[in-house]
Short mmCIF file of C-alpha atoms and ligand atoms in Angstrom, two decimals:
data_model
loop_
_atom_site.label_atom_id
_atom_site.label_comp_id
_atom_site.label_asym_id
_atom_site.label_seq_id
_atom_site.Cartn_x
_atom_site.Cartn_y
_atom_site.Cartn_z
CA MET X 78 0.05 0.03 0.01
CA PRO X 79 1.57 3.36 -0.92
CA GLU X 80 1.89 5.71 2.08
CA PRO X 81 -0.57 8.66 2.11
CA LEU X 82 1.26 11.60 0.68
CA GLU X 83 0.63 13.96 3.56
CA GLN X 84 2.52 11.56 5.87
CA LEU X 85 5.40 11.13 3.49
CA GLU X 86 8.52 12.78 4.64
CA VAL X 87 11.25 13.44 2.04
CA ALA X 88 14.75 14.83 2.99
CA ILE X 89 16.90 16.24 0.10
CA LEU X 90 20.57 16.91 0.47
CA GLY X 91 21.73 19.65 -1.92
CA GLY X 92 19.77 22.67 -3.11
CA GLY X 93 21.20 22.96 -6.69
CA PRO X 94 18.93 22.59 -9.79
CA GLY X 95 18.52 18.90 -9.06
CA GLY X 96 17.68 19.19 -5.34
CA TYR X 97 15.63 22.34 -5.39
CA VAL X 98 13.48 21.22 -8.40
CA ALA X 99 12.96 17.85 -6.64
CA ALA X 100 11.90 19.76 -3.44
CA LEU X 101 9.48 21.95 -5.38
CA GLU X 102 7.87 18.99 -7.20
CA VAL X 103 7.68 16.71 -4.11
CA ALA X 104 5.97 19.60 -2.27
CA ARG X 105 3.57 20.23 -5.13
CA ARG X 106 2.63 16.57 -4.98
CA GLY X 107 1.62 17.06 -1.34
CA ALA X 108 4.40 15.43 0.63
CA SER X 109 6.45 17.32 3.31
CA VAL X 110 10.03 18.15 2.29
CA VAL X 111 13.14 19.20 4.10
CA LEU X 112 16.01 20.64 1.92
CA VAL X 113 19.53 20.66 3.41
CA GLU X 114 21.97 23.11 1.85
CA LYS X 115 25.42 23.89 3.11
CA GLU X 116 26.09 26.94 0.89
CA ASN X 117 23.67 28.85 -1.22
CA LEU X 118 20.38 27.71 -2.68
CA GLY X 119 20.63 27.30 -6.46
CA GLY X 120 23.93 25.33 -6.17
CA THR X 121 26.75 25.55 -8.64
CA CYS X 122 24.40 26.50 -11.48
CA LEU X 123 22.92 29.71 -10.06
CA ASN X 124 25.87 30.79 -7.99
CA VAL X 125 29.05 29.88 -9.79
CA GLY X 126 28.10 28.09 -12.94
CA CYS X 127 25.47 28.55 -15.65
CA ILE X 128 24.09 31.98 -14.54
CA PRO X 129 27.23 34.02 -13.78
CA THR X 130 29.00 32.70 -16.81
CA LYS X 131 26.10 33.49 -19.02
CA VAL X 132 26.00 37.09 -17.63
CA LEU X 133 29.70 37.35 -18.76
CA THR X 134 29.09 35.69 -22.07
CA THR X 135 26.22 38.08 -22.82
CA SER X 136 28.25 41.20 -21.95
CA ALA X 137 31.19 39.86 -23.96
CA GLU X 138 28.94 39.33 -26.89
CA LEU X 139 27.37 42.78 -26.58
CA LEU X 140 30.81 44.36 -26.29
CA SER X 141 32.12 42.65 -29.41
CA ARG X 142 28.95 43.64 -31.40
CA ALA X 143 29.18 47.17 -30.19
CA ARG X 144 32.70 47.35 -31.49
CA ARG X 145 31.35 46.32 -34.83
CA GLY X 146 28.79 49.12 -34.71
CA ALA X 147 29.77 50.58 -38.10
CA GLU X 148 28.72 47.29 -39.82
CA PHE X 149 25.27 48.00 -38.68
CA GLY X 150 25.27 51.66 -39.53
CA LEU X 151 25.87 52.83 -35.98
CA SER X 152 28.46 55.21 -34.57
CA ILE X 153 29.52 53.91 -31.17
CA PRO X 154 32.69 55.90 -30.48
CA GLN X 155 33.93 53.96 -27.60
CA ALA X 156 32.70 50.55 -26.46
CA ASP X 157 34.67 49.39 -23.40
CA VAL X 158 34.29 47.18 -20.47
CA ASP X 159 33.51 48.57 -16.99
CA LEU X 160 34.71 45.79 -14.80
CA PRO X 161 33.14 46.89 -11.44
CA GLY X 162 29.87 47.39 -13.38
CA LEU X 163 30.15 43.94 -14.97
CA MET X 164 30.82 42.28 -11.70
CA ALA X 165 27.94 44.17 -10.11
CA CYS X 166 25.57 43.03 -12.92
CA LYS X 167 26.68 39.41 -12.50
CA GLU X 168 26.13 39.54 -8.76
CA LYS X 169 22.78 41.25 -9.03
CA THR X 170 21.41 38.66 -11.47
CA VAL X 171 22.74 35.75 -9.22
CA GLU X 172 21.18 37.36 -6.11
CA GLN X 173 17.74 37.86 -7.77
CA LEU X 174 17.58 34.30 -9.09
CA VAL X 175 18.70 32.72 -5.73
CA ALA X 176 16.17 34.84 -3.93
CA GLY X 177 13.47 33.66 -6.46
CA VAL X 178 14.35 30.00 -5.71
CA GLU X 179 14.09 30.68 -1.96
CA GLN X 180 10.72 32.37 -2.41
CA LEU X 181 9.40 29.48 -4.49
CA LEU X 182 10.49 26.98 -1.84
CA ARG X 183 9.05 28.95 1.03
CA ALA X 184 5.72 29.38 -0.87
CA ARG X 185 5.50 25.57 -1.22
CA ARG X 186 6.41 25.07 2.55
CA VAL X 187 9.67 23.36 2.00
CA ARG X 188 11.62 23.45 5.20
CA ILE X 189 15.19 24.75 4.51
CA VAL X 190 17.88 23.62 6.75
CA ARG X 191 21.25 25.44 6.41
CA GLY X 192 23.95 22.89 7.18
CA THR X 193 26.29 20.12 5.88
CA GLY X 194 24.44 16.73 5.60
CA ARG X 195 25.74 13.17 5.54
CA LEU X 196 23.78 9.88 5.20
CA ALA X 197 23.78 8.19 8.62
CA ARG X 198 21.66 5.25 7.39
CA PRO X 199 18.73 4.90 4.92
CA GLY X 200 16.11 7.12 6.26
CA LEU X 201 18.32 9.43 8.39
CA LEU X 202 20.41 12.43 7.48
CA ASP X 203 22.88 13.85 10.04
CA VAL X 204 23.24 17.60 9.58
CA GLU X 205 26.03 19.91 11.14
CA LEU X 206 24.44 23.24 11.51
CA GLY X 207 27.60 25.03 12.56
CA GLY X 208 28.70 26.24 15.98
CA GLY X 209 28.73 22.57 17.28
CA ARG X 210 24.97 22.21 16.66
CA ARG X 211 23.56 19.16 14.89
CA GLU X 212 20.22 18.02 13.70
CA SER X 213 19.11 14.43 12.76
CA ILE X 214 16.49 14.43 10.02
CA ALA X 215 14.44 11.21 9.73
CA ALA X 216 12.57 10.74 6.54
CA ARG X 217 10.96 7.99 4.57
CA HIS X 218 12.95 8.89 1.55
CA VAL X 219 16.31 10.67 1.14
CA VAL X 220 17.46 12.22 -2.17
CA LEU X 221 21.20 12.85 -2.56
CA ALA X 222 21.90 15.78 -4.83
CA PRO X 223 25.36 17.13 -3.80
CA GLY X 224 26.43 18.05 -7.30
CA SER X 225 30.06 18.34 -8.41
CA VAL X 226 33.22 20.20 -7.89
CA ALA X 227 36.17 21.23 -10.22
CA ALA X 228 38.59 18.45 -10.84
CA ARG X 229 42.12 18.96 -9.66
CA PRO X 230 44.49 17.43 -12.26
CA PRO X 231 47.89 16.16 -11.13
CA ILE X 232 49.77 19.39 -12.17
CA GLU X 233 52.32 21.06 -10.06
CA GLY X 234 51.60 24.64 -9.09
CA LEU X 235 47.80 24.74 -8.85
CA ASP X 236 47.92 26.70 -5.60
CA LEU X 237 50.00 29.57 -7.00
CA PRO X 238 48.39 33.09 -6.97
CA GLY X 239 46.96 33.77 -10.39
CA VAL X 240 45.91 30.11 -10.97
CA VAL X 241 42.17 29.79 -10.76
CA PHE X 242 39.46 27.27 -11.28
CA SER X 243 36.00 28.33 -12.81
CA THR X 244 34.81 29.92 -9.73
CA GLY X 245 37.97 32.17 -9.44
CA ALA X 246 37.82 33.02 -13.10
CA LEU X 247 34.28 34.55 -12.57
CA GLN X 248 35.89 37.23 -10.47
CA ILE X 249 37.69 39.67 -12.75
CA ASP X 250 39.24 42.74 -11.04
CA ARG X 251 41.55 43.47 -13.97
CA VAL X 252 41.68 42.10 -17.45
CA PRO X 253 44.80 39.90 -17.62
CA GLU X 254 46.99 40.75 -20.66
CA ARG X 255 47.79 36.97 -21.15
CA PHE X 256 45.18 34.39 -20.13
CA ALA X 257 46.02 30.70 -20.44
CA VAL X 258 43.37 27.97 -20.29
CA ILE X 259 44.21 24.35 -19.29
CA GLY X 260 41.48 22.25 -20.87
CA GLY X 261 39.57 23.13 -24.08
CA GLY X 262 36.25 21.57 -22.77
CA VAL X 263 32.95 23.48 -22.43
CA ILE X 264 33.99 25.53 -19.36
CA GLY X 265 37.54 26.29 -20.79
CA MET X 266 36.21 27.45 -24.14
CA GLU X 267 33.38 29.59 -22.67
CA PHE X 268 35.99 31.41 -20.55
CA ALA X 269 38.38 31.68 -23.46
CA CYS X 270 35.74 33.51 -25.40
CA ILE X 271 34.80 35.78 -22.40
CA TYR X 272 38.42 36.84 -21.80
CA GLU X 273 39.25 37.23 -25.50
CA ALA X 274 36.23 39.67 -25.80
CA LEU X 275 37.52 41.68 -22.72
CA GLY X 276 40.89 42.08 -24.45
CA SER X 277 43.12 39.28 -23.08
CA ARG X 278 45.52 37.39 -25.40
CA VAL X 279 44.20 33.94 -24.92
CA THR X 280 46.00 30.52 -25.16
CA VAL X 281 44.10 27.19 -24.83
CA LEU X 282 45.95 24.05 -23.94
CA GLU X 283 44.03 20.91 -24.87
CA ALA X 284 45.17 17.40 -24.47
CA ALA X 285 42.95 15.78 -27.14
CA ARG X 286 43.08 16.31 -30.95
CA THR X 287 40.51 19.15 -30.92
CA ILE X 288 38.74 21.35 -28.49
CA LEU X 289 35.36 20.12 -27.18
CA PRO X 290 36.38 16.55 -27.40
CA ALA X 291 33.55 15.12 -25.42
CA GLY X 292 30.13 14.69 -26.92
CA VAL X 293 30.39 17.27 -29.65
CA ASP X 294 30.01 16.54 -33.33
CA GLU X 295 33.60 16.47 -34.57
CA THR X 296 33.09 18.63 -37.66
CA ILE X 297 31.49 21.30 -35.51
CA ALA X 298 34.33 21.11 -32.91
CA GLN X 299 36.80 21.49 -35.81
CA ARG X 300 34.95 24.40 -37.38
CA LEU X 301 34.87 26.29 -34.10
CA GLN X 302 38.53 25.64 -33.54
CA SER X 303 39.42 27.13 -36.95
CA LEU X 304 37.06 30.11 -36.39
CA LEU X 305 38.50 30.93 -33.02
CA ARG X 306 42.04 30.48 -34.23
CA ARG X 307 41.36 32.95 -37.10
CA ARG X 308 40.00 35.36 -34.42
CA GLY X 309 43.32 35.14 -32.59
CA ILE X 310 42.86 32.57 -29.88
CA ASP X 311 45.96 30.43 -29.81
CA ILE X 312 44.56 26.89 -29.46
CA ARG X 313 47.21 24.19 -28.95
CA VAL X 314 46.06 20.54 -29.06
CA GLY X 315 47.81 17.36 -28.10
CA ILE X 316 49.25 19.11 -25.11
CA ASP X 317 50.25 17.47 -21.83
CA VAL X 318 50.52 20.12 -19.13
CA LYS X 319 53.22 19.29 -16.60
CA ALA X 320 53.51 22.14 -14.18
CA ILE X 321 52.83 25.82 -13.59
CA GLU X 322 55.64 28.04 -12.11
CA ALA X 323 55.75 31.57 -10.89
CA THR X 324 57.96 34.11 -12.76
CA SER X 325 59.03 37.65 -12.04
CA ASP X 326 56.01 38.96 -13.97
CA GLY X 327 53.45 36.31 -13.77
CA LEU X 328 53.19 32.57 -14.49
CA ARG X 329 54.67 30.01 -16.78
CA VAL X 330 52.90 26.85 -18.02
CA LEU X 331 55.27 24.03 -18.79
CA THR X 332 53.93 21.59 -21.27
CA GLN X 333 54.84 18.84 -23.64
CA GLY X 334 53.26 18.94 -27.14
CA PRO X 335 53.45 17.01 -30.35
CA ASP X 336 56.54 19.16 -31.42
CA GLY X 337 58.32 18.96 -27.98
CA ALA X 338 58.34 21.21 -24.98
CA LEU X 339 56.17 24.21 -25.08
CA VAL X 340 56.19 27.02 -22.55
CA VAL X 341 53.26 29.45 -22.29
CA GLU X 342 53.64 32.73 -20.29
CA ALA X 343 50.45 34.09 -18.70
CA ASP X 344 49.22 36.47 -16.06
CA ARG X 345 46.20 34.33 -15.13
CA VAL X 346 45.74 30.57 -15.71
CA LEU X 347 42.39 28.88 -15.62
CA VAL X 348 42.39 25.18 -14.82
CA ALA X 349 39.24 23.72 -16.46
CA THR X 350 39.95 19.96 -16.72
CA GLY X 351 36.38 18.70 -15.90
CA ARG X 352 34.24 18.12 -12.81
CA TRP X 353 34.15 15.43 -10.15
CA PRO X 354 31.06 14.30 -8.30
CA ASN X 355 30.93 15.96 -4.85
CA THR X 356 30.62 12.55 -3.10
CA ASP X 357 33.33 12.80 -0.35
CA ASN X 358 32.34 12.78 3.39
CA LEU X 359 28.66 11.99 2.59
CA GLY X 360 28.73 8.64 4.56
CA LEU X 361 28.44 6.64 1.36
CA GLU X 362 31.13 4.07 2.18
CA GLU X 363 29.97 3.66 5.75
CA CYS X 364 26.42 3.04 4.56
CA ARG X 365 27.72 0.69 1.78
CA LEU X 366 26.04 2.70 -0.93
CA SER X 367 27.12 1.36 -4.39
CA GLN X 368 29.21 3.81 -6.44
CA SER X 369 30.37 3.83 -9.97
CA GLY X 370 33.88 5.13 -9.63
CA ARG X 371 33.28 8.46 -7.75
CA PHE X 372 29.66 8.77 -8.98
CA ILE X 373 26.66 7.43 -7.09
CA ALA X 374 25.25 4.47 -8.91
CA VAL X 375 21.55 4.63 -9.67
CA ASP X 376 19.08 2.57 -11.65
CA ASP X 377 16.83 4.02 -14.42
CA ARG X 378 14.39 5.24 -11.77
CA LEU X 379 17.23 6.99 -9.94
CA ALA X 380 17.11 4.66 -6.96
CA THR X 381 20.45 3.81 -5.35
CA SER X 382 21.44 0.44 -3.94
CA LEU X 383 19.88 1.37 -0.56
CA PRO X 384 16.17 1.30 0.10
CA GLY X 385 14.48 4.69 0.12
CA VAL X 386 17.72 6.46 -1.02
CA TRP X 387 17.63 8.17 -4.37
CA SER X 388 20.28 10.34 -6.16
CA ILE X 389 20.19 12.83 -9.10
CA GLY X 390 22.09 15.42 -10.96
CA ASP X 391 25.90 15.80 -11.45
CA ALA X 392 26.51 13.25 -8.65
CA VAL X 393 25.10 10.38 -10.76
CA GLY X 394 27.15 11.25 -13.87
CA GLY X 395 26.04 11.43 -17.54
CA TRP X 396 25.57 14.86 -18.94
CA MET X 397 26.72 17.23 -16.21
CA LEU X 398 24.21 19.96 -17.10
CA ALA X 399 21.61 21.88 -15.04
CA HIS X 400 18.61 20.91 -17.16
CA LYS X 401 19.63 17.19 -16.93
CA ALA X 402 19.71 17.60 -13.13
CA MET X 403 16.36 19.41 -13.09
CA VAL X 404 14.57 16.81 -15.16
CA GLU X 405 15.92 14.18 -12.84
CA GLY X 406 14.65 16.19 -9.91
CA ARG X 407 11.14 15.90 -11.52
CA ILE X 408 11.58 12.13 -12.17
CA VAL X 409 12.75 11.34 -8.65
CA ALA X 410 9.87 13.38 -7.20
CA GLU X 411 7.33 11.35 -9.22
CA ASN X 412 8.89 8.02 -8.30
CA LEU X 413 9.03 8.54 -4.62
CA THR X 414 5.49 9.80 -4.53
CA GLY X 415 4.06 6.65 -6.04
CA GLY X 416 5.02 6.96 -9.71
CA SER X 417 7.31 4.82 -11.84
CA ARG X 418 9.07 6.96 -14.35
CA ARG X 419 12.29 5.94 -16.04
CA VAL X 420 15.10 8.20 -17.10
CA ASP X 421 15.19 8.93 -20.81
CA HIS X 422 18.08 11.08 -21.63
CA ARG X 423 18.05 10.56 -25.46
CA ALA X 424 17.19 14.13 -26.04
CA VAL X 425 19.26 16.10 -23.49
CA PRO X 426 20.64 19.09 -25.36
CA ASN X 427 24.36 19.88 -24.96
CA VAL X 428 24.81 23.65 -24.95
CA ILE X 429 28.10 25.59 -25.16
CA PHE X 430 28.02 29.36 -24.93
CA THR X 431 31.07 30.09 -26.96
CA ARG X 432 31.01 32.87 -29.66
CA PRO X 433 29.48 31.54 -31.93
CA GLU X 434 27.47 29.02 -29.83
CA VAL X 435 27.55 25.27 -30.17
CA ALA X 436 24.55 22.97 -29.42
CA GLY X 437 23.73 19.40 -30.07
CA VAL X 438 21.21 16.77 -29.23
CA GLY X 439 20.97 12.99 -29.94
CA LEU X 440 23.47 11.02 -31.88
CA THR X 441 26.45 12.53 -33.54
CA GLU X 442 27.12 11.11 -37.04
CA SER X 443 30.06 9.04 -35.78
CA ASP X 444 28.07 7.72 -32.80
CA ALA X 445 25.26 6.70 -35.16
CA ARG X 446 27.60 4.98 -37.56
CA ALA X 447 29.42 3.25 -34.76
CA ALA X 448 26.03 1.94 -33.56
CA GLY X 449 25.59 0.42 -37.06
CA ALA X 450 22.84 2.83 -38.23
CA ASP X 451 22.53 3.74 -41.89
CA VAL X 452 22.56 7.45 -41.72
CA LYS X 453 22.26 10.38 -44.02
CA VAL X 454 23.53 13.80 -42.85
CA THR X 455 22.03 16.86 -44.25
CA GLN X 456 23.32 20.36 -43.37
CA PHE X 457 22.65 24.01 -44.06
CA ALA X 458 25.12 26.88 -43.58
CA PHE X 459 23.98 29.94 -41.59
CA SER X 460 25.65 32.17 -44.30
CA ALA X 461 22.63 31.35 -46.48
CA ASN X 462 20.10 32.32 -43.84
CA ALA X 463 18.60 35.80 -44.09
CA LYS X 464 18.40 36.47 -40.22
CA SER X 465 22.13 35.47 -39.87
CA ARG X 466 23.06 38.10 -42.48
CA ILE X 467 20.91 40.72 -40.66
CA LEU X 468 22.66 39.84 -37.38
CA GLY X 469 26.05 39.90 -39.01
CA GLU X 470 26.61 36.36 -37.69
CA ARG X 471 27.31 34.36 -40.84
CA ASP X 472 29.58 31.57 -39.40
CA GLY X 473 27.99 28.26 -38.68
CA VAL X 474 26.07 25.30 -39.78
CA VAL X 475 23.07 23.14 -38.77
CA ARG X 476 23.61 19.45 -39.30
CA LEU X 477 20.86 16.79 -39.08
CA VAL X 478 21.74 13.19 -38.65
CA CYS X 479 18.92 11.11 -40.10
CA GLU X 480 18.13 7.55 -40.53
CA ALA X 481 18.81 7.00 -44.26
CA GLY X 482 15.50 5.24 -45.16
CA SER X 483 12.82 6.81 -43.02
CA GLY X 484 14.55 10.20 -42.50
CA ARG X 485 13.84 9.95 -38.61
CA VAL X 486 16.02 12.54 -37.00
CA LEU X 487 18.55 10.88 -34.71
CA GLY X 488 20.59 13.93 -33.89
CA VAL X 489 20.89 17.69 -34.44
CA HIS X 490 24.17 19.51 -34.21
CA MET X 491 24.84 23.25 -34.75
CA LEU X 492 27.35 25.92 -34.62
CA GLY X 493 26.05 29.46 -35.01
CA PRO X 494 24.06 32.44 -33.62
CA HIS X 495 21.69 31.47 -30.84
CA ALA X 496 22.39 27.76 -31.34
CA THR X 497 21.70 27.22 -27.66
CA ASP X 498 18.16 28.42 -28.14
CA LEU X 499 17.59 26.86 -31.59
CA ILE X 500 18.40 23.42 -30.31
CA ALA X 501 15.07 23.24 -28.55
CA GLU X 502 13.46 22.32 -31.93
CA GLY X 503 16.11 19.49 -32.20
CA SER X 504 15.29 18.12 -28.80
CA LEU X 505 11.69 17.95 -29.67
CA ALA X 506 12.50 16.24 -32.98
CA VAL X 507 14.71 13.61 -31.41
CA GLN X 508 12.39 13.04 -28.45
CA ALA X 509 9.26 12.63 -30.60
CA GLY X 510 11.00 10.74 -33.42
CA VAL X 511 10.16 13.41 -36.02
CA THR X 512 11.38 12.85 -39.57
CA ALA X 513 13.16 15.27 -41.79
CA ASP X 514 10.09 15.55 -44.04
CA GLU X 515 7.87 16.48 -41.05
CA LEU X 516 10.30 19.26 -40.04
CA ALA X 517 10.40 20.31 -43.71
CA TRP X 518 6.60 20.74 -43.84
CA THR X 519 6.49 22.59 -40.59
CA THR X 520 6.15 26.30 -41.62
CA HIS X 521 9.01 28.26 -40.02
CA ALA X 522 8.63 32.11 -39.63
CA HIS X 523 10.69 34.32 -41.91
CA PRO X 524 13.22 35.88 -41.45
CA THR X 525 14.34 33.81 -38.48
CA LEU X 526 17.28 31.64 -37.54
CA PRO X 527 15.12 28.47 -37.14
CA GLU X 528 14.66 28.56 -40.96
CA ALA X 529 18.27 27.14 -41.06
CA MET X 530 16.82 24.05 -39.44
CA LEU X 531 13.96 23.91 -42.01
CA GLU X 532 16.44 24.22 -44.93
CA ALA X 533 18.59 21.40 -43.37
CA ALA X 534 15.54 19.25 -43.27
CA LEU X 535 14.70 20.06 -46.91
CA GLY X 536 18.23 19.08 -47.78
CA PHE X 537 17.41 15.47 -46.77
CA ARG X 538 15.68 15.15 -50.21
CA GLY X 539 18.17 17.53 -51.93
CA ALA X 540 15.37 20.15 -51.84
CA ALA X 541 16.88 23.10 -49.90
CA ILE X 542 15.42 26.35 -51.24
CA HIS X 543 18.16 28.84 -50.39
CA MET X 544 21.17 26.76 -51.28
CA HIS X 545 22.17 25.38 -54.55
CA SER X 546 23.15 21.66 -54.27
CA ARG X 547 23.99 19.40 -57.35
C1 LIG S 817 31.50 27.47 -14.79
C2 LIG S 817 30.28 26.52 -15.10
C3 LIG S 817 29.33 26.87 -16.02
C4 LIG S 817 28.35 26.02 -16.26
N1 LIG S 817 27.36 26.40 -17.26
C5 LIG S 817 26.28 25.58 -17.48
C6 LIG S 817 25.32 25.96 -18.49
O1 LIG S 817 25.44 26.99 -19.16
N2 LIG S 817 24.33 25.13 -18.67
C7 LIG S 817 24.17 23.98 -17.97
O2 LIG S 817 23.16 23.29 -18.12
N3 LIG S 817 25.03 23.56 -16.94
C8 LIG S 817 26.13 24.44 -16.74
N4 LIG S 817 26.94 23.98 -15.81
C9 LIG S 817 26.76 22.71 -15.02
C10 LIG S 817 25.73 23.04 -13.87
O3 LIG S 817 26.03 24.00 -13.08
C11 LIG S 817 25.55 21.69 -13.17
O4 LIG S 817 25.35 20.63 -14.04
C12 LIG S 817 24.36 21.75 -12.19
O5 LIG S 817 24.60 22.78 -11.32
C13 LIG S 817 24.28 20.48 -11.46
O6 LIG S 817 23.15 20.46 -10.59
P1 LIG S 817 23.18 19.63 -9.17
O7 LIG S 817 21.79 19.94 -8.52
O8 LIG S 817 23.41 18.28 -9.51
O9 LIG S 817 24.39 20.10 -8.36
P2 LIG S 817 24.92 21.51 -7.86
O10 LIG S 817 24.35 22.64 -8.61
O11 LIG S 817 26.36 21.34 -7.81
O12 LIG S 817 24.25 21.68 -6.35
C14 LIG S 817 24.70 20.82 -5.45
C15 LIG S 817 24.43 21.50 -4.02
O13 LIG S 817 24.56 20.66 -3.07
C16 LIG S 817 25.23 21.32 -1.89
N5 LIG S 817 25.86 20.26 -1.10
C17 LIG S 817 26.91 19.48 -1.48
N6 LIG S 817 27.28 18.62 -0.51
C18 LIG S 817 26.42 18.95 0.59
C19 LIG S 817 26.18 18.42 1.91
N7 LIG S 817 27.00 17.46 2.35
N8 LIG S 817 25.30 18.97 2.67
C20 LIG S 817 24.49 20.00 2.21
N9 LIG S 817 24.58 20.48 1.03
C21 LIG S 817 25.55 19.98 0.17
C22 LIG S 817 26.17 22.15 -2.58
O14 LIG S 817 26.55 23.32 -1.76
C23 LIG S 817 25.28 22.68 -3.81
O15 LIG S 817 24.59 23.82 -3.51
C24 LIG S 817 28.05 24.89 -15.49
C25 LIG S 817 29.00 24.57 -14.49
C26 LIG S 817 30.06 25.30 -14.23
C27 LIG S 817 30.99 25.10 -13.13
#
């Protein structure tokens, strides 16, 4: 017999996008919820991740467009960055959104406990409240949503002044003349584009063959790499970073590359070599909760190996993205209030806020071919899209990976203006199993960027309107 919802107690550890969404949704379903958070509500995403970085990418984009004012028939004599103003804008946006989350939680009567929690046993969280005070929270269900932290690679010199991880890179008191980024993944490339727009000379040091090696369509990663190199970002690939040293006027990054030793001088060095699940000191080993490496192991309903203990978000691995954590928050809320929903991450969009942006969903061409699918790839260049011309953003492409016979869309990958917004149509197409023909017969407004998606779909039958193909 399922328990009556009003008697069901749920304790959630971690108030990031996974944990706070789970709390809101459990409360909406009528159960009582306690949310334990040791820092700020909103977690990495709102405080030191998605939101502050996107304030910076937005201002960086505006700045670089303002500097191109003449192209748009505008006279903008001096477009420059006001760093204190930029930092204030970032902090205000974060504060407003964090306050909004707190209001929502209070409105749904979620009890917020400020403290550091650990699992004492299934059904019991131990919370250190500070000042030697503790609270034990008993609950029928416990949801672990502790998120992730920046990985610390085995490189000497990580603690030198001027060496920062992503949280440190968000604080900019002075634009460094030379900015080096260790790791050309999502976070590294977003910061590379931010600092480049602010005026730094940027060097990216990536171990793999291209930037954005994980989960991004290879042709798109290659195109972005060439574009950014043309814009002056010095991207070095196949690089093994050994150490960082202090010099009389800054820092020196010692590396080994395909052509031998390479030394990069910098004033600020960002270490962006991935994220680790934040699973230390949570009581997991003591409770014998199964892990998959450092991650918390869960089944497809997000249940852990212990009864009544669930886990979501970055801590369980897969795409380490806020929207993936949020959907898992909704799934777990449904499952612990009597439902039985399984995780379906086929259509989680991957979004990268570089300039231009990158986004993708579903299978890449190489994934699909490796899985034995007979695929046909159809693409359309943004240079042939009217709105891209109007925006002065002509670089980029939309690629649809379709099943060769049926035309079913298996994946959508794009580089270009507003790609992170445009990918929503791709997510729907992949999730709903839409075909290229169905997309092609969906009328898209003119002149808009989504027309690039329409034209790519038309291209499946060689029928693109605004591009000549033989
Ligand atoms: C620089 C950067 C930029 C990013 N940009 C994007 C983006 O544009 N789009 C996107 O989708 N994703 C982005 N991400 C990733 C996104 O932030 C994460 O995927 C998301 O925050 C994960 O949500 P979560 O709820 O699993 O964990 P988190 O957001 O990490 O939240 C976990 C919470 O748990 C708390 N906690 C941990 N341990 C305890 C404990 N023992 N007791 C009490 N509380 C605890 C933490 O304080 C934290 O508040 C970015 C990340 C970074 C670092």
